[in-house]
mmCIF file of C-alpha atoms in Angstrom:
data_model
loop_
_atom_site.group_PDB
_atom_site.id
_atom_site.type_symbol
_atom_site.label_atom_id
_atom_site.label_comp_id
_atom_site.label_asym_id
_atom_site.label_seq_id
_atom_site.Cartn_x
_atom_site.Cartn_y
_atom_site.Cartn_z
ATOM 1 C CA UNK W 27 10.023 259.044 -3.975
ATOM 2 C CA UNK W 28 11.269 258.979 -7.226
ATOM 3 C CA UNK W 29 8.639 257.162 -9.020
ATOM 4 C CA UNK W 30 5.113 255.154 -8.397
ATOM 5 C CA UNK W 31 5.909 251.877 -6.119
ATOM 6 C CA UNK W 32 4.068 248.754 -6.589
ATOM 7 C CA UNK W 33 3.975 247.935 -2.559
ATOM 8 C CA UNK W 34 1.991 244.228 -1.684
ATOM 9 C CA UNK W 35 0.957 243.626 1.846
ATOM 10 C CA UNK W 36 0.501 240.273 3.350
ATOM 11 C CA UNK W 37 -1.481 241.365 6.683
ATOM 12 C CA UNK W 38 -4.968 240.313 8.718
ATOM 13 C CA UNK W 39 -7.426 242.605 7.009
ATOM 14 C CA UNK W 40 -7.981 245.663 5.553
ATOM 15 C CA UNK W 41 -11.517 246.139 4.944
ATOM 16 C CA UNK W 42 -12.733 244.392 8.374
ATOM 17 C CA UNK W 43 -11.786 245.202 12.303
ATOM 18 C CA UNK W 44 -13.222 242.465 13.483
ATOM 19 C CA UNK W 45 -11.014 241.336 16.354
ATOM 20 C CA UNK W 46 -8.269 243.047 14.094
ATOM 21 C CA UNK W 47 -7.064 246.061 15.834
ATOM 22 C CA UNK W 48 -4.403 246.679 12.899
ATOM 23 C CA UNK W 49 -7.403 247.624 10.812
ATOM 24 C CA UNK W 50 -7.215 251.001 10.984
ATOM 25 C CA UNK W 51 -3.333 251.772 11.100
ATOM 26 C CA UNK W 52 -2.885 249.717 7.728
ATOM 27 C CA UNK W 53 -5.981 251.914 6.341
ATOM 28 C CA UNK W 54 -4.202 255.025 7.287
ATOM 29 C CA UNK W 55 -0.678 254.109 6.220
ATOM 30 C CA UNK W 56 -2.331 252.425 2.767
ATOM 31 C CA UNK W 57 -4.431 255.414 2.087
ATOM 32 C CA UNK W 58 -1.765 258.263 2.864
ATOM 33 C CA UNK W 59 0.806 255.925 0.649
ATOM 34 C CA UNK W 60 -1.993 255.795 -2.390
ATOM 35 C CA UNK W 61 -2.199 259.360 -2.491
ATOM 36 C CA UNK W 62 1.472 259.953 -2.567
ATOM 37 C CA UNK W 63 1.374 258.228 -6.121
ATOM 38 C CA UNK W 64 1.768 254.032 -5.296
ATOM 39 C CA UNK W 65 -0.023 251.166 -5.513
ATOM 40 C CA UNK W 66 -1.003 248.766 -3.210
ATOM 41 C CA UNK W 67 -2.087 245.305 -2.930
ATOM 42 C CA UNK W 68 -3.577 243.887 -0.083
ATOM 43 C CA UNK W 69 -3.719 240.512 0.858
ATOM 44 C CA UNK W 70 -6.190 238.622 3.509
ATOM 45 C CA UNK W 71 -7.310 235.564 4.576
ATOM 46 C CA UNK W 72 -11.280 234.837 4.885
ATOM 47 C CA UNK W 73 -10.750 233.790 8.182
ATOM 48 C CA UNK W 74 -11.861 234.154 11.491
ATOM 49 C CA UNK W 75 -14.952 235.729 10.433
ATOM 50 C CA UNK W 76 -13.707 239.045 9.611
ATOM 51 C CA UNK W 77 -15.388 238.813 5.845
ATOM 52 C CA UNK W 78 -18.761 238.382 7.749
ATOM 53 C CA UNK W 79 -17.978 241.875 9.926
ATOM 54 C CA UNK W 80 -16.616 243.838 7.062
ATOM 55 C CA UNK W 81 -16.614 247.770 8.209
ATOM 56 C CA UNK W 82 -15.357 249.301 4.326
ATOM 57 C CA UNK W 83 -16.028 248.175 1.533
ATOM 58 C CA UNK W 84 -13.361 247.277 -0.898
ATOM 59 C CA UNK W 85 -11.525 251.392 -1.105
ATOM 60 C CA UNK W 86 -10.396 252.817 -3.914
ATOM 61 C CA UNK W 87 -6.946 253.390 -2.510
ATOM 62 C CA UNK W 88 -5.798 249.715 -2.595
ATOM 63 C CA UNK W 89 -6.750 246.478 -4.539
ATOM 64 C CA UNK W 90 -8.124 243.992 -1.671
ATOM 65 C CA UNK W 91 -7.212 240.342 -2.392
ATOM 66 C CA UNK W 92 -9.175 237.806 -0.556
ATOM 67 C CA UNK W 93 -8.101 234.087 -0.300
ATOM 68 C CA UNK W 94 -8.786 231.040 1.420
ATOM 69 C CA UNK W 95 -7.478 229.780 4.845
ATOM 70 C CA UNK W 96 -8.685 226.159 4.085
ATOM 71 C CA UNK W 97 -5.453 225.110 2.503
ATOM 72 C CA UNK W 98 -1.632 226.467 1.494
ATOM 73 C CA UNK W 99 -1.971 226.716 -1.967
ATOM 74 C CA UNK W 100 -4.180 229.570 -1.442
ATOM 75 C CA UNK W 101 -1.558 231.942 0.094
ATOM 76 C CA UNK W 102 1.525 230.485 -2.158
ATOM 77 C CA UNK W 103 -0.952 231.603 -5.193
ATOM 78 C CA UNK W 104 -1.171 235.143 -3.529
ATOM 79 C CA UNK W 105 2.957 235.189 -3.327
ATOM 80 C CA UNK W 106 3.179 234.169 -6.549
ATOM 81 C CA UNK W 107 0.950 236.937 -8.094
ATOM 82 C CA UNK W 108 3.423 239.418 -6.208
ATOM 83 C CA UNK W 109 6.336 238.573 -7.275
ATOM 84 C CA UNK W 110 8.499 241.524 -9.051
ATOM 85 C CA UNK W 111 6.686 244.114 -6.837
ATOM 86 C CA UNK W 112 8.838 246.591 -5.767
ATOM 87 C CA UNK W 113 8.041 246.238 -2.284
ATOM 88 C CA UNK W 114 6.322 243.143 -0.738
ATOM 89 C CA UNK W 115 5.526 243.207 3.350
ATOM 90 C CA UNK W 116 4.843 240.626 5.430
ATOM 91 C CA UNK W 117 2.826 242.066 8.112
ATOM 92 C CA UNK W 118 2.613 240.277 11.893
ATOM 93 C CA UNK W 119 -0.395 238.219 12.966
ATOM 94 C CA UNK W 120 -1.824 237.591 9.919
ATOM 95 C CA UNK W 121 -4.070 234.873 11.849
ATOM 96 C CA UNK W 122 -3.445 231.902 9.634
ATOM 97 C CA UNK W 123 -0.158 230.334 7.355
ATOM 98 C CA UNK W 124 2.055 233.252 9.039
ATOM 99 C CA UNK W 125 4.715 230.271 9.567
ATOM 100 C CA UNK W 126 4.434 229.653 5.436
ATOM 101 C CA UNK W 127 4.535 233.819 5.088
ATOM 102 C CA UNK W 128 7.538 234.553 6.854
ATOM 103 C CA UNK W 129 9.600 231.512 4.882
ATOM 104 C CA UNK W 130 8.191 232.182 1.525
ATOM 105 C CA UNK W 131 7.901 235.896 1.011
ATOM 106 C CA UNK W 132 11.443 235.650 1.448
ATOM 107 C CA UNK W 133 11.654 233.783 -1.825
ATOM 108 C CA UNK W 134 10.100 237.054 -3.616
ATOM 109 C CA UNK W 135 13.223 239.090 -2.518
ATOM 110 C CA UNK W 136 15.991 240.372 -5.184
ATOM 111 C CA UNK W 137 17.666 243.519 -6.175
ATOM 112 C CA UNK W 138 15.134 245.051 -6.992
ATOM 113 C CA UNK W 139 12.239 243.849 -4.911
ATOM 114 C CA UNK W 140 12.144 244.853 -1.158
ATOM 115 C CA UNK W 141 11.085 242.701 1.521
ATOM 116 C CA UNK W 142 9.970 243.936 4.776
ATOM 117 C CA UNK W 143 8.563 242.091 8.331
ATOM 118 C CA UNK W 144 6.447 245.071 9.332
ATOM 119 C CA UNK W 145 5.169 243.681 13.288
ATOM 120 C CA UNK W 146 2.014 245.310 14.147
ATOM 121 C CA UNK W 147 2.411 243.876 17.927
ATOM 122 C CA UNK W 148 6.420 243.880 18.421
ATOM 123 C CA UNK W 149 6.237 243.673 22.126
ATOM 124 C CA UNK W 150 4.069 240.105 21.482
ATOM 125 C CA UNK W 151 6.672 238.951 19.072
ATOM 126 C CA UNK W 152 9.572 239.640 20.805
ATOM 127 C CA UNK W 153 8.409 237.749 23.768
ATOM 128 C CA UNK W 154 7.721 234.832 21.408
ATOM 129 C CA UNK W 155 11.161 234.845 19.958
ATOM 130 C CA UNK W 156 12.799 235.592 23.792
ATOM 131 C CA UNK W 157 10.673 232.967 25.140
ATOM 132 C CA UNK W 158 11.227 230.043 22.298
ATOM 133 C CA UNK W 159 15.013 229.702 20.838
ATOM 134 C CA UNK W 160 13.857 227.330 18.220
ATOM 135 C CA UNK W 161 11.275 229.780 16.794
ATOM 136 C CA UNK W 162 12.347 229.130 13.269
ATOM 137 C CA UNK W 163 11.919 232.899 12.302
ATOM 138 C CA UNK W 164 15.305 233.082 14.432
ATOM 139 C CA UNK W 165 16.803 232.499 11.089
ATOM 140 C CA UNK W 166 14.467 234.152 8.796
ATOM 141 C CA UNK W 167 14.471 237.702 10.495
ATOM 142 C CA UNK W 168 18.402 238.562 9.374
ATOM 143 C CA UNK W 169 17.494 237.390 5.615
ATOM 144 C CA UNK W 170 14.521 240.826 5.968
ATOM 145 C CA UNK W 171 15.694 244.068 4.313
ATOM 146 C CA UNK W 172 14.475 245.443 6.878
ATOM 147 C CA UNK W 173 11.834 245.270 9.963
ATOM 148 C CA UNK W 174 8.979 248.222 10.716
ATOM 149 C CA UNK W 175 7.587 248.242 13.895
ATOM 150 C CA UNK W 176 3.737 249.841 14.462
ATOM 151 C CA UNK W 177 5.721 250.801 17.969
ATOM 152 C CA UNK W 178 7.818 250.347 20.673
ATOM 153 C CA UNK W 179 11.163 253.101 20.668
ATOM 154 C CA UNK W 180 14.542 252.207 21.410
ATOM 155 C CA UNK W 181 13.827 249.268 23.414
ATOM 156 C CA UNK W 182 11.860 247.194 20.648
ATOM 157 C CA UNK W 183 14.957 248.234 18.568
ATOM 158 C CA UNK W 184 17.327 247.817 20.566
ATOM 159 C CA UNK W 185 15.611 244.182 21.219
ATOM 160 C CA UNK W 186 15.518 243.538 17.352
ATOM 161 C CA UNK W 187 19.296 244.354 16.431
ATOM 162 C CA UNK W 188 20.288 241.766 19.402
ATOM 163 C CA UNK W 189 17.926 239.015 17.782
ATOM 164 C CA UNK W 190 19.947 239.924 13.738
ATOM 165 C CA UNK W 191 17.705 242.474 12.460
ATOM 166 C CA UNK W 192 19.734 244.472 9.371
ATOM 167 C CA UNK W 193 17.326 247.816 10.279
ATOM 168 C CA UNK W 194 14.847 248.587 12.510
ATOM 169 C CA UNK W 195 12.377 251.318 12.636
ATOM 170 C CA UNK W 196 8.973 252.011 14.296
ATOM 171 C CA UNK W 197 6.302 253.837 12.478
ATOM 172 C CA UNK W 198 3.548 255.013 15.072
ATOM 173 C CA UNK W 199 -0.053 254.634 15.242
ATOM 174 C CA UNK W 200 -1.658 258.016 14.037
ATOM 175 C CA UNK W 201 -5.323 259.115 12.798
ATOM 176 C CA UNK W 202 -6.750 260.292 9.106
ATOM 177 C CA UNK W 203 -8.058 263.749 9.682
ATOM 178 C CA UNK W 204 -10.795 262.611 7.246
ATOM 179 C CA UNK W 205 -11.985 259.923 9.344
ATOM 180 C CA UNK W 206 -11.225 260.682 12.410
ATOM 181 C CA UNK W 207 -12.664 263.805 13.614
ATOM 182 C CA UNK W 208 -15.206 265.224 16.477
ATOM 183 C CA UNK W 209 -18.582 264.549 15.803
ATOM 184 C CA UNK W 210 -21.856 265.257 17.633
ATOM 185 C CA UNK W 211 -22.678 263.559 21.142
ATOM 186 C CA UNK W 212 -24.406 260.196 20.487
ATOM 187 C CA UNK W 213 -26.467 259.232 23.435
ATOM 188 C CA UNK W 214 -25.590 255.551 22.900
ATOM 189 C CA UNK W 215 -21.912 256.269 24.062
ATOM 190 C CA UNK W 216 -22.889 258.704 26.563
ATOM 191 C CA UNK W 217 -21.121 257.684 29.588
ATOM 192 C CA UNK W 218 -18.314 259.965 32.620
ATOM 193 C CA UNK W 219 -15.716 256.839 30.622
ATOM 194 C CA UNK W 220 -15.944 254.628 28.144
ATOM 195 C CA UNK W 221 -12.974 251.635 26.954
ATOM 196 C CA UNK W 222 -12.855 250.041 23.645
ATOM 197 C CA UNK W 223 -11.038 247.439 23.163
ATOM 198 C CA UNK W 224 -11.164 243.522 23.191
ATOM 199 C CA UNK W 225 -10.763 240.596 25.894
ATOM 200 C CA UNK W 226 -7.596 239.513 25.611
ATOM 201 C CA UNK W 227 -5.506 237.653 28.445
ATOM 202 C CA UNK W 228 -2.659 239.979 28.359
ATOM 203 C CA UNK W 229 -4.743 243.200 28.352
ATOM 204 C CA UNK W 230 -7.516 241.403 31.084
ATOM 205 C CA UNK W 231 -6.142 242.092 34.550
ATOM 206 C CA UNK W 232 -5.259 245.903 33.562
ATOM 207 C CA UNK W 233 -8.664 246.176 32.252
ATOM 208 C CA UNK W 234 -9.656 245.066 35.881
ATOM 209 C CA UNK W 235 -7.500 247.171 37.563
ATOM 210 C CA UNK W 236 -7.417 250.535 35.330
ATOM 211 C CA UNK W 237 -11.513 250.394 34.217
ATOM 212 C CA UNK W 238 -13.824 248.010 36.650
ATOM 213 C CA UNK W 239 -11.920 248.869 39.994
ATOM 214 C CA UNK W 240 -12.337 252.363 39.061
ATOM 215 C CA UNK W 241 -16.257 251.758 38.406
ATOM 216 C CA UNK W 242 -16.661 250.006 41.618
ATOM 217 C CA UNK W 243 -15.039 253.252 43.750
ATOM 218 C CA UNK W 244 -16.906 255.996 42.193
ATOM 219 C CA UNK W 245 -20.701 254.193 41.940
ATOM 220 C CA UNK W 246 -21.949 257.547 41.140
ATOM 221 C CA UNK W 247 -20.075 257.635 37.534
ATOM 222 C CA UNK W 248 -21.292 256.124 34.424
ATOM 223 C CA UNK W 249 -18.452 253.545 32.656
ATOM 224 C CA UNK W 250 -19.472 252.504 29.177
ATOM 225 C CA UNK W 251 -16.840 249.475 27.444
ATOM 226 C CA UNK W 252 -16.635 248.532 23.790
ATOM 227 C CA UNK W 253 -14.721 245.696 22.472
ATOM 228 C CA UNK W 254 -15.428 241.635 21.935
ATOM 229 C CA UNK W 255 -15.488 238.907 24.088
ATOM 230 C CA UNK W 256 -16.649 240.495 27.771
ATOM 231 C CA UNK W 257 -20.025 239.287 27.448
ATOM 232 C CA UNK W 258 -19.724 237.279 30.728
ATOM 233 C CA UNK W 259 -17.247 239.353 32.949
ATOM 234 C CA UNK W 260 -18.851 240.223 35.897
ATOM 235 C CA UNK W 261 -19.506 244.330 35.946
ATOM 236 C CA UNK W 262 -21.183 246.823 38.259
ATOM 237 C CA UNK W 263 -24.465 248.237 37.617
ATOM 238 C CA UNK W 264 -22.642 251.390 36.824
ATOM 239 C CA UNK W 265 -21.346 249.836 33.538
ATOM 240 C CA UNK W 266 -23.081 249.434 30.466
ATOM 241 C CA UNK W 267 -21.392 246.794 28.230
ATOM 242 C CA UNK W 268 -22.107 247.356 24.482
ATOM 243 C CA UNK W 269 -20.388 245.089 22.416
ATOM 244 C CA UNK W 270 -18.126 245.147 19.299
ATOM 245 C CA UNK W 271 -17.975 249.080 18.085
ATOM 246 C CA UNK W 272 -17.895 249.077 14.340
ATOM 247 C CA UNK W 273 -15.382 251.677 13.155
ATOM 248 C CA UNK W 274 -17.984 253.743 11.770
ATOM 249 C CA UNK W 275 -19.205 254.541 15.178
ATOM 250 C CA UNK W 276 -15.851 255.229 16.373
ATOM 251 C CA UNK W 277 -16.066 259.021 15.983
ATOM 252 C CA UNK W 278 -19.141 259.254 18.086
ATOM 253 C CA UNK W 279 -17.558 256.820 20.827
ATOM 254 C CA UNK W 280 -14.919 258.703 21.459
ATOM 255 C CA UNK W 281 -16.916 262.441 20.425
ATOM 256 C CA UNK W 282 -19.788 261.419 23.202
ATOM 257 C CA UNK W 283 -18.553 260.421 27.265
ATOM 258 C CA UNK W 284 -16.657 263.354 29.306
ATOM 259 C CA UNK W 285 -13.221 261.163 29.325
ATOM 260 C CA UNK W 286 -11.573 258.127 27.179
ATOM 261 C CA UNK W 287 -9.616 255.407 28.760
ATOM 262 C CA UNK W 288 -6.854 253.846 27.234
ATOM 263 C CA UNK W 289 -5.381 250.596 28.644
ATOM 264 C CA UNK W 290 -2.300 249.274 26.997
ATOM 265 C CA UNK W 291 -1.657 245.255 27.181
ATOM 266 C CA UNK W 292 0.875 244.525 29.821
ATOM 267 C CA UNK W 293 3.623 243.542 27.055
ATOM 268 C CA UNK W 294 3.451 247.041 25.660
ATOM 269 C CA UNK W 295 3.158 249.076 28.777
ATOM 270 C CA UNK W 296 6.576 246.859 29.890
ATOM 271 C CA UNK W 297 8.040 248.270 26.501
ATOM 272 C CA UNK W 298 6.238 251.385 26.215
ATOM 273 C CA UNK W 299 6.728 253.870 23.300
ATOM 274 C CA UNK W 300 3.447 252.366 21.561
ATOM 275 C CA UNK W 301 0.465 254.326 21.404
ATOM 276 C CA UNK W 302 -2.244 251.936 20.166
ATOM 277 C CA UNK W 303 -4.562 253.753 17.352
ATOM 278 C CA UNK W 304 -7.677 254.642 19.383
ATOM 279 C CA UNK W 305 -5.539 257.191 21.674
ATOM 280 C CA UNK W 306 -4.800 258.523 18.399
ATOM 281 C CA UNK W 307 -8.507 258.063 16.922
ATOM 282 C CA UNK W 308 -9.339 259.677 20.156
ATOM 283 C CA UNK W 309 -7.736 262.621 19.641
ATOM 284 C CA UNK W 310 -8.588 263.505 16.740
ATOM 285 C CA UNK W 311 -12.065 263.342 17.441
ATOM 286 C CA UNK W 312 -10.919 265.726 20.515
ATOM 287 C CA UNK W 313 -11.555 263.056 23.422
ATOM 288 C CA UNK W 314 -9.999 263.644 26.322
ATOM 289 C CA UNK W 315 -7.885 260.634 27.135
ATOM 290 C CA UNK W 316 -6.415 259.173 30.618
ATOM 291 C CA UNK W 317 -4.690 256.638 29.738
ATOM 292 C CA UNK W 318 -2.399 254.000 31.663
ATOM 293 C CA UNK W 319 1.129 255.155 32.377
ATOM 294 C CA UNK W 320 3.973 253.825 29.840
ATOM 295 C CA UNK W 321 7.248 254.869 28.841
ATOM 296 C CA UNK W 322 7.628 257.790 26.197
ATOM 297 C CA UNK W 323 4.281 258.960 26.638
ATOM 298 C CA UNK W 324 5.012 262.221 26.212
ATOM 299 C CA UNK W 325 7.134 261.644 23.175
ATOM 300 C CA UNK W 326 3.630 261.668 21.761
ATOM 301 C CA UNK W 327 1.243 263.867 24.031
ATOM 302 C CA UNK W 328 2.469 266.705 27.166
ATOM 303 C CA UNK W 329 0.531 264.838 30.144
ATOM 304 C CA UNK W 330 -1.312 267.449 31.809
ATOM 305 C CA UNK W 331 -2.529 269.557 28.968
ATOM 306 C CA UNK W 332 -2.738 266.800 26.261
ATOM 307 C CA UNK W 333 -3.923 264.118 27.518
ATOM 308 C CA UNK W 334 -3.888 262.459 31.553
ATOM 309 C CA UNK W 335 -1.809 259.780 32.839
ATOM 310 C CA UNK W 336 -2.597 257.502 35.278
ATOM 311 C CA UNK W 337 -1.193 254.538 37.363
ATOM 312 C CA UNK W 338 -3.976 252.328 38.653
ATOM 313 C CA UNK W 339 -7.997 252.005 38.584
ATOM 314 C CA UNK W 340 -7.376 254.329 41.959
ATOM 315 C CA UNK W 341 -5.984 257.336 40.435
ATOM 316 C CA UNK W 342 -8.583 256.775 37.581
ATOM 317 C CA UNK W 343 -11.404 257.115 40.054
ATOM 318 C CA UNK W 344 -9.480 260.019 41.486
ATOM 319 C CA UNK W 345 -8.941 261.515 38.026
ATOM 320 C CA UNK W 346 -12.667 261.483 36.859
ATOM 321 C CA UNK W 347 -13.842 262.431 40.355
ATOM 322 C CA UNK W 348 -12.169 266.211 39.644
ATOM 323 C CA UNK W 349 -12.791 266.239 36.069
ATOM 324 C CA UNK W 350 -14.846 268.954 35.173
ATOM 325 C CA UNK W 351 -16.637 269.260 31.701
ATOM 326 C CA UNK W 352 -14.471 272.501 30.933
ATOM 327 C CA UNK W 353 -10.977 270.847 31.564
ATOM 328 C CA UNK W 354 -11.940 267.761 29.093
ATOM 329 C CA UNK W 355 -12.653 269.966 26.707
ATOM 330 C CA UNK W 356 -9.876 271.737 26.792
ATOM 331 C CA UNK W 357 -7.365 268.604 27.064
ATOM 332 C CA UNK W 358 -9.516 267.353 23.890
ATOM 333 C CA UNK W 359 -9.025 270.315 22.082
ATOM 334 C CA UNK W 360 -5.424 270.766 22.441
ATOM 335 C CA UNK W 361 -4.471 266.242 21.611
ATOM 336 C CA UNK W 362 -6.287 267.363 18.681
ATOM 337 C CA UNK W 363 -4.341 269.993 17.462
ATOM 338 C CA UNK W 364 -0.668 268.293 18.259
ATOM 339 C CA UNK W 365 -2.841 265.365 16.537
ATOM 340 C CA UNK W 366 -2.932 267.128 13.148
ATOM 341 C CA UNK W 367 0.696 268.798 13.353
ATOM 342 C CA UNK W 368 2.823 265.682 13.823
ATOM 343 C CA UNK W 369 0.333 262.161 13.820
ATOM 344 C CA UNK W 370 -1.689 261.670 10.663
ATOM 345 C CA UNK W 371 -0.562 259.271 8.445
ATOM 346 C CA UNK W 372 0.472 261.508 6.250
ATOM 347 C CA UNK W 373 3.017 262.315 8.239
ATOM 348 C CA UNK W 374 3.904 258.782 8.428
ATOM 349 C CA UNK W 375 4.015 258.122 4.848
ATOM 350 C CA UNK W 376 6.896 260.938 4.271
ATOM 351 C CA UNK W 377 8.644 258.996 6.857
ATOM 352 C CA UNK W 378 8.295 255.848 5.543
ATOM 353 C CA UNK W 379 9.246 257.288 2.056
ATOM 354 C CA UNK W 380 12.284 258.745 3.422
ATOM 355 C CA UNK W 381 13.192 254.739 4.505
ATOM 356 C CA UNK W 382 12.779 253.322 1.035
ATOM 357 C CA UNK W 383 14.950 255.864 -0.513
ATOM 358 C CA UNK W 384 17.822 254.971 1.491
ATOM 359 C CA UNK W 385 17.036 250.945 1.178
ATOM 360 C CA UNK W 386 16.764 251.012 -2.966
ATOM 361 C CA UNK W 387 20.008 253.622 -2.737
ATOM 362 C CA UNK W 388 21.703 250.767 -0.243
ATOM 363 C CA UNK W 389 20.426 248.120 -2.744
#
């Protein structure tokens, strides 16, 4: 770039993942962005708790701005205050006044400021949009310089430039080589496979297909799961439920079982091209991952060598039956190294860069 940019988000948290699975993409993005010479703003609700389960303190990367969800003034105060930055992003599922973010950011935009819908859950959205002609951000997604997508390929793009998007481009899920990285076994996330991630309705039934179906045929196998809300789903005595993994421990989770699952919500499996962060936490800790099958998979990983790909909870019971402690390792080992050659977030950040040139040139 050709000088410092004064970026401001407008996303669900930075400094907490507390039912916030963003957390750690907008970490990686923010921090590999800081380091390439800008400045960032980020700005969160107190809401839904996540200020009581903060995982970072305030970083030194970014300015974290904190305001109220109790009433509207609170987030037209934050737009105000970032007003003339260069770029200003309005990130998806914020939690609370998303409706009031996507109208007013737009009043921030001008020549020389750069406004940008960046949709952390695209397959989600677009199914809102598909499903609800009178969404009113129908007409506020062609007044966006431009739209960023944490995933989804030609489909999610294709999708997007039919609903009026000007430009649309993903930018993956990757993993900080400074925080994500093997670590010793942990005997608290010692398991044959463990799942993090939370209850949610659209991710539920694959959960009980890919990971407790699987459990239930091979009774001999330890399953660990991670993640909020499953509390009360009924398990085998073969799995060990252990509540909401801090991201602190996430090295160790995915450093300490033989295998990692990854189960994608049925939205983004039906779009595919959107590997969530933990496959990418995951490998750089040098897990060996099966995860469910989606499109583009290995756009990101060769199945086989890099990671394992699987169709239902009965080829996972298959898979883990003839997985020996040699072959994960040596899957784990070589998602890590494609890992650090072409997904960290500094890789990202170039590519992002390489975006903003060509919108302030176009401007």
């Amino acid at each position: 770039m050709p000088r410092s940019l004064k970026i401001a988000f407008f996303g669900s948290s930075l400094v907490s993942a507390y039912w916030n699975g963003a957390a750690t993409y907008y970490r990686g993005i923010i921090k590999a962005l800081a380091r390439r010479g800008h400045q960032i703003t980020f700005y969160e609700p107190d809401a839904l708790d996540r200020q009581q389960h903060r995982d970072i303190s305030d970083p030194s990367w970014a300015k974290v701005v904190v305001y109220s969800h109790r009433h509207e003034d609170a987030p037209r105060r934050m737009l105000e205050s970032a007003r003339g930055c260069d770029i200003v992003v309005k990130c998806s599922g914020v939690g609370v006044f998303d409706r009031l973010l996507e109208e007013s950011v737009l009043e921030l935009q001008w020549p020389a400021t750069t406004v940008i819908f960046w949709d952390v859950d695209a397959p989600a959205t677009l199914d809102r949009l598909q499903g609800n002609p009178d969404d009113p951000f129908h007409s506020l997604l062609p007044r966006y310089d431009m739209v960023l997508t944490y995933g989804g390929g030609q489909p999610v793009i294709d999708a997007y430039t039919v609903l009026g998007a000007r430009q649309c481009v993903p930018i993956y899920n990757a993993h900080d080589p400074e925080t994500h990285h093997p670590v010793a076994t942990d005997e608290r996330f010692r398991a044959d496979l463990a799942f993090l991630g939370n209850r949610l309705p659209d991710r539920e039934a694959r959960v009980d297909d890919f990971f407790l179906s699987a459990a239930e045929r091979t009774n001999r196998r330890r399953f660990l799961i991670g993640g909020s809300g499953w509390q009360d789903k009924a398990m085998t005595d073969n799995v060990k439920y252990i509540g909401h993994v801090y991201t602190r421990d996430h090295n160790a989770f995915n450093s300490s079982p033989l295998a990692i699952l990854n189960i994608s919500s049925e939205s983004v499996a039906r779009y595919g091209f959107s590997p969530a962060t933990r496959v990418f936490e995951a490998a750089g800790a040098g897990g060996c991952i099966i995860t469910d099958y989606w499109p583009g998979i290995d756009t990101f990983f060769e199945p086989g060598r890099e990671i394992m790909v699987v169709r239902n909870g009965e080829e996972v019971a298959e898979t883990l039956a003839g997985l020996a402690p040699e072959r994960a390792k040596a899957i784990g080992t070589a998602a890590r190294r494609r890992a650090l050659d072409e997904h960290t977030y500094y890789h990202r950040a170039r590519e992002l860069e390489m975006l903003l040139v060509g919108s302030f040139a176009g401007r």
